[in-house]
CSV table of C-alpha atoms in Angstrom, one decimal:
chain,number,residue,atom,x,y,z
A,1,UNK,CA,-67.2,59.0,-66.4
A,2,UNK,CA,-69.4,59.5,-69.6
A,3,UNK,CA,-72.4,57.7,-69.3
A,4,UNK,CA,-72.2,56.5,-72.8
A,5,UNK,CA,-68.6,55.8,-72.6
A,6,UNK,CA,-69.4,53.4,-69.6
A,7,UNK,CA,-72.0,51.5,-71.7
A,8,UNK,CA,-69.8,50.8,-74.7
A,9,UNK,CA,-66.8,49.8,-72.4
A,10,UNK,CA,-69.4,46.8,-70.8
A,11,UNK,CA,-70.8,45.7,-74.2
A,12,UNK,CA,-67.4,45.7,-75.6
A,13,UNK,CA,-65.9,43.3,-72.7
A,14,UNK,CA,-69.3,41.2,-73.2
A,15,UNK,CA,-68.7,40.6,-76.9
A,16,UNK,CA,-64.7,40.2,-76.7
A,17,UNK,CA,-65.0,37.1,-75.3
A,18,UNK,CA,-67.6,35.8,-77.6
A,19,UNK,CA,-65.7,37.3,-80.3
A,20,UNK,CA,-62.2,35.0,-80.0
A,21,UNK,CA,-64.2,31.5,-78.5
A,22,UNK,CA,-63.3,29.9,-81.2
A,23,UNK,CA,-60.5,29.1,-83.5
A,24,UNK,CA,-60.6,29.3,-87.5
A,25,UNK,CA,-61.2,25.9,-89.4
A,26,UNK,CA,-58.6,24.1,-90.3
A,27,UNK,CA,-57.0,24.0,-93.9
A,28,UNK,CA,-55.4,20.9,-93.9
A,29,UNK,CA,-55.5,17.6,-92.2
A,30,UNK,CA,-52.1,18.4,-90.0
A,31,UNK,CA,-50.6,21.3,-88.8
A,32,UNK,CA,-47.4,20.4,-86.7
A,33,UNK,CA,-46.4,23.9,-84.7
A,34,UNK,CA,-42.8,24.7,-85.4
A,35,UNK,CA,-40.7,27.5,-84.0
A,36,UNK,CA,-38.2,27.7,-87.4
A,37,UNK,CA,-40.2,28.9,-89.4
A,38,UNK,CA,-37.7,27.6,-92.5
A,39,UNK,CA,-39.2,24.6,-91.1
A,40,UNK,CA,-42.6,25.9,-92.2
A,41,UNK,CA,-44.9,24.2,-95.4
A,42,UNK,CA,-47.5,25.3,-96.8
A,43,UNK,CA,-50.4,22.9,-98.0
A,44,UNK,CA,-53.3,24.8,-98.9
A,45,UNK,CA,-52.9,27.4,-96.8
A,46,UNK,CA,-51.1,28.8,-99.8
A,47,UNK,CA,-49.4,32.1,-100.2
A,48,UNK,CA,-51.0,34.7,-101.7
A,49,UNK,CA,-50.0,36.1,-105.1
A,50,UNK,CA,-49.7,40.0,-105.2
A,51,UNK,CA,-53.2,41.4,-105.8
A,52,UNK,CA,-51.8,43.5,-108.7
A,53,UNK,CA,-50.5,41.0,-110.9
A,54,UNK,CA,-54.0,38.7,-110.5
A,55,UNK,CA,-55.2,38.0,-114.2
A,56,UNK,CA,-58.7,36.3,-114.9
A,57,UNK,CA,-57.0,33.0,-115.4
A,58,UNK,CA,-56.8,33.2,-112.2
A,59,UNK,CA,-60.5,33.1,-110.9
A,60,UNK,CA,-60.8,30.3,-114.5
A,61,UNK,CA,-62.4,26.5,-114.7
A,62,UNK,CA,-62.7,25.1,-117.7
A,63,UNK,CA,-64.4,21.9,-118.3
A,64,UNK,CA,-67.0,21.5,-116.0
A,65,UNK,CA,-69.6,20.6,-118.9
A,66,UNK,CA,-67.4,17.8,-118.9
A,67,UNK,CA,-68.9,14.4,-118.3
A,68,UNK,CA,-67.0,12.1,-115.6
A,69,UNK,CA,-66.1,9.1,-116.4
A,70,UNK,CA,-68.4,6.2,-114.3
A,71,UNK,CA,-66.6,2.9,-116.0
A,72,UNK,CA,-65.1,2.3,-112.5
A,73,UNK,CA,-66.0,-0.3,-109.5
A,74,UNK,CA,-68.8,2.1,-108.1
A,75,UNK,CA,-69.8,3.7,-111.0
A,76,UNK,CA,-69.2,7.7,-110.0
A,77,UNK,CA,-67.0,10.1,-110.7
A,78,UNK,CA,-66.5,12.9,-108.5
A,79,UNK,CA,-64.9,16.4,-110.8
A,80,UNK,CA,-63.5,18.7,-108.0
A,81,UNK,CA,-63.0,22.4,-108.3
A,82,UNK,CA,-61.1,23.3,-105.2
A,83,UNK,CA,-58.2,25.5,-104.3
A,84,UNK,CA,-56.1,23.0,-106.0
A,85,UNK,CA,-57.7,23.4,-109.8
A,86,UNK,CA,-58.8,27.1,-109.1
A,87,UNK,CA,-56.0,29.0,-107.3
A,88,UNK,CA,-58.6,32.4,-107.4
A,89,UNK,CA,-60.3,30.5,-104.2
A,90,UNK,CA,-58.0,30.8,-102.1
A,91,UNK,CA,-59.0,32.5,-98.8
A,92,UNK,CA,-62.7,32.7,-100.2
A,93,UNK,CA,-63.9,29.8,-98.4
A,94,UNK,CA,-65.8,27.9,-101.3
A,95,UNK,CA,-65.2,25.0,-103.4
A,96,UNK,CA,-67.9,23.2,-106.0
A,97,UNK,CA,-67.3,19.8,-107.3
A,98,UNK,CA,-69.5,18.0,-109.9
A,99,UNK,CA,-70.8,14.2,-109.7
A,100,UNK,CA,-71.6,11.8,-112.6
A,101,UNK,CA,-73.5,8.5,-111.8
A,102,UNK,CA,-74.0,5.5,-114.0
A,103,UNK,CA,-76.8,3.1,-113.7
A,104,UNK,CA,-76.9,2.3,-109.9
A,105,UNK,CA,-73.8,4.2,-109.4
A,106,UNK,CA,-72.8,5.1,-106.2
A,107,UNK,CA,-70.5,7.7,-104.3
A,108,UNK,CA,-69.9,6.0,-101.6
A,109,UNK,CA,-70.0,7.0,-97.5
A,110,UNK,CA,-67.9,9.6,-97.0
A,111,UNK,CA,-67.4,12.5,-95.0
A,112,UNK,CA,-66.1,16.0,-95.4
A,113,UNK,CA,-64.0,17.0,-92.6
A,114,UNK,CA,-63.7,20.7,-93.3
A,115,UNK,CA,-67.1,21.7,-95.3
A,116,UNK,CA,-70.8,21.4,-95.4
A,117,UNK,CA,-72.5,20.2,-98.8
A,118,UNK,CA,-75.0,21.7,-100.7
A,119,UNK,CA,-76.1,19.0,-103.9
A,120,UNK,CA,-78.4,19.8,-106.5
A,121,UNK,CA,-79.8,17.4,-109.0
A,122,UNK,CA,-79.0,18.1,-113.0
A,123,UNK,CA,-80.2,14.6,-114.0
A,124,UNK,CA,-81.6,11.6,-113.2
A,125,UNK,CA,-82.8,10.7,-109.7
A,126,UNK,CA,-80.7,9.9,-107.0
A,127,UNK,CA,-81.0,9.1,-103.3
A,128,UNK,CA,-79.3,10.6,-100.3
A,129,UNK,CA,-77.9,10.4,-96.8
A,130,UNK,CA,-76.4,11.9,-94.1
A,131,UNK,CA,-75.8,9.7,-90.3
A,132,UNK,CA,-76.2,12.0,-87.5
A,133,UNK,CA,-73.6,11.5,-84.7
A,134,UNK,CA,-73.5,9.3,-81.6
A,135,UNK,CA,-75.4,8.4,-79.7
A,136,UNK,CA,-78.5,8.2,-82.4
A,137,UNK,CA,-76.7,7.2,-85.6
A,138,UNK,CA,-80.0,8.7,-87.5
A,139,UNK,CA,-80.2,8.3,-91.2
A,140,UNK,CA,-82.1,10.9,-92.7
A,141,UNK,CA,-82.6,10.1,-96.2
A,142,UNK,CA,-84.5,11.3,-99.1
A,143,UNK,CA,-85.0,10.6,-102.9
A,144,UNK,CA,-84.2,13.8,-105.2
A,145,UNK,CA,-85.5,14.4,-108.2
A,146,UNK,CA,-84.2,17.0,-111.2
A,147,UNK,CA,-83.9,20.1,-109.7
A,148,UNK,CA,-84.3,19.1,-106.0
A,149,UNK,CA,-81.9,20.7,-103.6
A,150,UNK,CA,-80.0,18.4,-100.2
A,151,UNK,CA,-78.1,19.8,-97.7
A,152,UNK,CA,-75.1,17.7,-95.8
A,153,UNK,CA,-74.0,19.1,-92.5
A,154,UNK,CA,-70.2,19.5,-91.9
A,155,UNK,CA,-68.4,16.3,-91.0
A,156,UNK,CA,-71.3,13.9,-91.3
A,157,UNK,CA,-70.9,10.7,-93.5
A,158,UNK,CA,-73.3,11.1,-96.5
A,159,UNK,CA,-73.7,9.3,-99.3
A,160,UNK,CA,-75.4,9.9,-102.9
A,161,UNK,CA,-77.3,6.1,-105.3
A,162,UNK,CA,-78.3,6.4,-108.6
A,163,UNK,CA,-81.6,4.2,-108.1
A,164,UNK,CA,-82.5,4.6,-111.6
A,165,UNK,CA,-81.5,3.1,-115.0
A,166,UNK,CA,-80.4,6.0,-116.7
A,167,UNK,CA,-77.4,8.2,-116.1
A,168,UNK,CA,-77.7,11.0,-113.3
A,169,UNK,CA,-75.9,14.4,-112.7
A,170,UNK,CA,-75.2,16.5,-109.7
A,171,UNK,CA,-73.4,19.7,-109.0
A,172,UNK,CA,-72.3,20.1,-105.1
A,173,UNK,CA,-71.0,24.0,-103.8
A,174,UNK,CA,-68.6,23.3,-100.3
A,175,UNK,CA,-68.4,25.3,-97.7
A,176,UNK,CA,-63.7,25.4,-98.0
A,177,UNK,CA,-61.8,25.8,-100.4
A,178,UNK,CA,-60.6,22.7,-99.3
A,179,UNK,CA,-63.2,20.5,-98.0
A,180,UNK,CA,-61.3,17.3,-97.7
A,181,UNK,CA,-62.6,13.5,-98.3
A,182,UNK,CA,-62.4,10.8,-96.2
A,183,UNK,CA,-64.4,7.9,-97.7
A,184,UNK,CA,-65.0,5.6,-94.7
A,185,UNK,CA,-64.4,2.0,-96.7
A,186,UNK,CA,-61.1,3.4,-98.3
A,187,UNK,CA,-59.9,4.9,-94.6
A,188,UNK,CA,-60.9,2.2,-92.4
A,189,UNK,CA,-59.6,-1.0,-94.5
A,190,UNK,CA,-57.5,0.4,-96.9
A,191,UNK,CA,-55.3,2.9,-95.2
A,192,UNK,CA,-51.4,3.1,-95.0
A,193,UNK,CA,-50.0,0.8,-93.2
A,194,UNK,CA,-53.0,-1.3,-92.6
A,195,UNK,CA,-54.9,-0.8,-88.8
A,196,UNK,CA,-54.8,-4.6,-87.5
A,197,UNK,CA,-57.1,-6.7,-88.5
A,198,UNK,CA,-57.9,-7.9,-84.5
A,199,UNK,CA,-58.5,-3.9,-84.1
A,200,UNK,CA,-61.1,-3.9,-87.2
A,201,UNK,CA,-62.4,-7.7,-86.3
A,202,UNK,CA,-63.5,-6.2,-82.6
A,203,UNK,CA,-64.9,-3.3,-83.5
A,204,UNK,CA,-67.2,-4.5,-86.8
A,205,UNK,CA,-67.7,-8.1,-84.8
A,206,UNK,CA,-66.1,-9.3,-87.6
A,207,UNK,CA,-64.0,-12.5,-88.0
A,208,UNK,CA,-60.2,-11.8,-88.8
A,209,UNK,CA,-60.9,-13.8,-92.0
A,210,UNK,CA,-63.4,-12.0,-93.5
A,211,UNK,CA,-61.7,-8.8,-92.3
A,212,UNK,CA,-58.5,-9.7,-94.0
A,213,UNK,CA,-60.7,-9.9,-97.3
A,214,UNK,CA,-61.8,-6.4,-97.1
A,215,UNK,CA,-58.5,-4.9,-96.4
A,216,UNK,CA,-57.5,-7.0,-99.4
A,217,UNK,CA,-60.1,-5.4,-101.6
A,218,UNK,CA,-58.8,-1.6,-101.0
């Protein structure tokens, strides 16, 4: 046998397995298998429109200079451009989104299940989060000024303040064109139908009572 024919054979069964170890990210929450496949719906793993007939309206967002409206509860506004407002991202794996803060605003602890989060500061001066995962819970924080740069690892619940008294402005890129957002005070008391309240009171050591006043609040 070829000498060099032998070598390429053993690096390619070394890589092959290395190669397939792992699946692809997901593109939406749930993906039920089916074997009909006229059973079959497509969330934002969208079909793809025929390459020839793409225009640049297409690849288009307008509005982005746009500010957000903050006159809400926690004074933030989050302005996503994902798959869903930009149908030219599809398959491309990015998403951007911007955020506006009032006064003190906050956007709350959240996580994104599908994407990391790269912010950078506009305006104003903000501070930041991430949690690192059990069993250390580790807050690694840090106050960013006008043009400072933050990174938030994939799947970790972060969370940007506005600490100052004027308004602040952030643009974030994602790594999905569908990142996802599961803010953790929305899905843990608000969701639908509501987890029992003996579930939450045990595992905040919580009493029902106050419990049931959260839930009430979302």
């Amino acid at each position: 046998m070829d000498p060099h024919f032998h070598i390429a054979l053993v690096l390619f069964v070394l890589a092959t397995p290395i190669a397939f170890a792992y699946d692809n990210s997901p593109l939406q929450d749930t993906c039920v298998a089916v074997k009909d496949s006229k059973s079959a719906v497509f969330v934002n793993g969208k079909f793809c429109k025929d390459p020839k007939l793409a225009i640049a309206k297409d690849f288009l967002f307008k509005g982005l200079d746009n500010c957000g409206n903050t006159s809400n509860k926690l004074g933030s506004k989050v302005t996503l451009v994902t798959v869903n407002e930009l149908p030219g991202l599809n398959t491309l794996g990015i998403a951007m989104a911007r955020i506006d803060f009032a006064p003190y605003g906050l956007n709350p602890p959240h996580i994104h299940p599908r994407g990391t989060e790269i912010l950078t500061v506009l305006e104003g001066t903000l501070y930041v989060g991430f949690v690192t995962s059990n069993p250390d819970n580790r807050l690694i924080s840090k106050v960013l000024n006008k043009g400072d740069v933050f990174v938030f690892p994939k799947g970790l619940i972060h969370f940007q303040y506005n600490e100052g008294k004027t308004n602040a402005v952030a643009i974030s890129g994602l790594s999905s064109q569908n990142p996802g957002i599961i803010t953790i005070a929305n899905s843990v008391f608000g969701s639908n139908p509501s987890i029992s309240d003996a579930i939450l009171a045990k595992a905040f050591q919580l009493d029902k009572k106050v419990v049931d006043y959260l839930q009430a609040q979302f």
